[in-house]
Tab-separated table of C-alpha atoms in Angstrom:
chain	number	residue	atom	x	y	z
A	712	UNK	CA	0.000	0.000	0.000
A	713	UNK	CA	1.293	3.424	-0.972
A	714	UNK	CA	1.863	6.051	1.668
A	715	UNK	CA	-0.153	9.218	1.327
A	716	UNK	CA	1.755	12.283	0.272
A	717	UNK	CA	1.477	15.464	2.302
A	718	UNK	CA	-0.726	16.952	-0.404
A	719	UNK	CA	-3.070	13.955	-0.394
A	720	UNK	CA	-3.277	14.013	3.423
A	721	UNK	CA	-4.163	17.720	3.319
A	722	UNK	CA	-6.839	17.108	0.658
A	723	UNK	CA	-8.299	14.255	2.744
A	724	UNK	CA	-8.575	16.543	5.767
A	725	UNK	CA	-10.146	19.381	3.804
A	726	UNK	CA	-12.690	17.100	2.098
A	727	UNK	CA	-13.538	15.508	5.464
A	728	UNK	CA	-14.154	18.909	7.051
A	729	UNK	CA	-16.349	20.096	4.174
A	730	UNK	CA	-18.318	16.830	4.017
A	731	UNK	CA	-19.030	17.150	7.738
A	732	UNK	CA	-20.285	20.701	7.258
A	733	UNK	CA	-22.457	19.755	4.276
A	734	UNK	CA	-24.009	16.751	6.052
A	735	UNK	CA	-24.596	18.649	9.290
A	736	UNK	CA	-25.842	21.993	7.941
A	737	UNK	CA	-27.158	21.663	4.408
A	738	UNK	CA	-28.884	18.300	3.964
A	739	UNK	CA	-32.506	18.262	5.093
A	740	UNK	CA	-33.250	14.565	4.458
A	741	UNK	CA	-35.179	13.146	7.457
A	742	UNK	CA	-33.542	9.731	6.956
A	743	UNK	CA	-30.138	11.116	7.934
A	744	UNK	CA	-29.636	10.768	11.681
A	745	UNK	CA	-28.593	14.000	13.455
A	746	UNK	CA	-25.697	12.219	15.179
A	747	UNK	CA	-23.824	11.389	11.982
A	748	UNK	CA	-20.128	12.134	11.762
A	749	UNK	CA	-17.491	11.722	9.072
A	750	UNK	CA	-14.746	9.634	10.671
A	751	UNK	CA	-12.246	9.500	7.805
A	752	UNK	CA	-11.937	10.306	4.122
A	753	UNK	CA	-9.670	8.700	1.530
A	754	UNK	CA	-9.326	10.551	-1.773
A	755	UNK	CA	-7.407	8.773	-4.515
A	756	UNK	CA	-4.274	10.570	-5.757
A	757	UNK	CA	-5.918	11.300	-9.142
A	758	UNK	CA	-8.881	12.956	-7.315
A	759	UNK	CA	-11.429	10.759	-9.124
A	760	UNK	CA	-12.844	8.757	-6.218
A	761	UNK	CA	-13.438	9.321	-2.529
A	762	UNK	CA	-14.347	6.891	0.253
A	763	UNK	CA	-16.056	8.628	3.159
A	764	UNK	CA	-16.281	6.582	6.347
A	765	UNK	CA	-19.246	7.670	8.461
A	766	UNK	CA	-20.318	6.803	11.978
A	767	UNK	CA	-23.937	6.964	13.109
A	768	UNK	CA	-24.892	6.978	16.776
A	769	UNK	CA	-28.075	4.906	16.738
A	770	UNK	CA	-29.552	1.494	16.101
A	771	UNK	CA	-29.069	-0.571	12.941
A	772	UNK	CA	-32.175	0.844	11.271
A	773	UNK	CA	-30.975	4.428	11.829
A	774	UNK	CA	-27.583	3.504	10.371
A	775	UNK	CA	-29.146	1.879	7.312
A	776	UNK	CA	-31.513	4.824	6.760
A	777	UNK	CA	-28.648	7.303	7.092
A	778	UNK	CA	-26.500	5.477	4.537
A	779	UNK	CA	-29.472	5.296	2.145
A	780	UNK	CA	-30.170	9.008	2.615
A	781	UNK	CA	-26.541	9.935	2.002
A	782	UNK	CA	-26.346	7.759	-1.108
A	783	UNK	CA	-29.415	9.453	-2.549
A	784	UNK	CA	-27.918	12.878	-1.768
A	785	UNK	CA	-24.532	12.171	-3.410
A	786	UNK	CA	-25.119	14.448	-6.460
A	787	UNK	CA	-26.054	17.381	-4.208
A	788	UNK	CA	-23.154	16.710	-1.818
A	789	UNK	CA	-20.711	16.465	-4.725
A	790	UNK	CA	-21.948	19.766	-6.188
A	791	UNK	CA	-21.609	21.517	-2.815
A	792	UNK	CA	-18.151	20.014	-2.354
A	793	UNK	CA	-17.121	21.359	-5.786
A	794	UNK	CA	-18.194	24.861	-4.705
A	795	UNK	CA	-16.418	24.774	-1.348
A	796	UNK	CA	-13.179	22.899	-2.173
A	797	UNK	CA	-11.117	24.038	-5.135
A	798	UNK	CA	-9.897	20.796	-6.727
A	799	UNK	CA	-9.058	19.898	-10.296
A	800	UNK	CA	-11.665	17.121	-10.213
A	801	UNK	CA	-14.503	16.679	-7.764
A	802	UNK	CA	-14.308	13.059	-6.627
A	803	UNK	CA	-17.134	10.540	-6.860
A	804	UNK	CA	-18.142	9.884	-3.246
A	805	UNK	CA	-18.848	6.469	-1.732
A	806	UNK	CA	-20.214	6.414	1.809
A	807	UNK	CA	-19.092	3.486	3.949
A	808	UNK	CA	-20.493	2.795	7.416
A	809	UNK	CA	-17.678	2.720	9.979
A	810	UNK	CA	-18.557	0.749	13.093
A	811	UNK	CA	-15.184	0.976	14.827
A	812	UNK	CA	-16.439	3.436	17.466
A	813	UNK	CA	-19.413	1.199	18.249
A	814	UNK	CA	-17.087	-1.813	18.405
A	815	UNK	CA	-14.766	0.032	20.796
A	816	UNK	CA	-17.659	0.924	23.122
A	817	UNK	CA	-18.842	-2.695	23.077
A	818	UNK	CA	-15.346	-3.985	23.921
A	819	UNK	CA	-15.052	-1.422	26.714
A	820	UNK	CA	-18.313	-2.690	28.243
A	821	UNK	CA	-17.070	-6.289	28.036
A	822	UNK	CA	-13.798	-5.356	29.740
A	823	UNK	CA	-15.712	-3.504	32.484
A	824	UNK	CA	-17.887	-6.591	33.096
A	825	UNK	CA	-14.856	-8.869	33.373
A	826	UNK	CA	-13.004	-6.539	35.740
A	827	UNK	CA	-16.154	-6.164	37.873
A	828	UNK	CA	-16.508	-9.977	38.063
A	829	UNK	CA	-12.826	-10.350	38.977
A	830	UNK	CA	-13.190	-7.694	41.659
A	831	UNK	CA	-16.171	-9.531	43.191
A	832	UNK	CA	-14.277	-12.853	43.156
A	833	UNK	CA	-11.269	-11.181	44.752
A	834	UNK	CA	-13.420	-9.740	47.555
A	835	UNK	CA	-14.904	-13.195	48.277
A	836	UNK	CA	-11.427	-14.724	48.797
């Protein structure tokens, strides 16, 4: 896997910031959950394609609805991104649901349960 250049890293950060603003402030689709955040963005070096990893704080149905709403709003989001970020090409955006935050919270709860059980066993001894 190729390392990102400084320019590509800067473009990723700028696109991520603008996508967050567009999703939070400009899209009025009721399917998109209000607690949606853009976790990471990967723009290809030729600026043709973009993978946007999003996280949704909610149940599975809210996550599915949010992804569907974002996919239907891609032309509008791409047009707004073209106006706000000055790039040679405006990338085609693919939204991917990122569940790493949810996974981390789940693992944290499991660790807390195990440490609580160990603490109770230790007190009994």
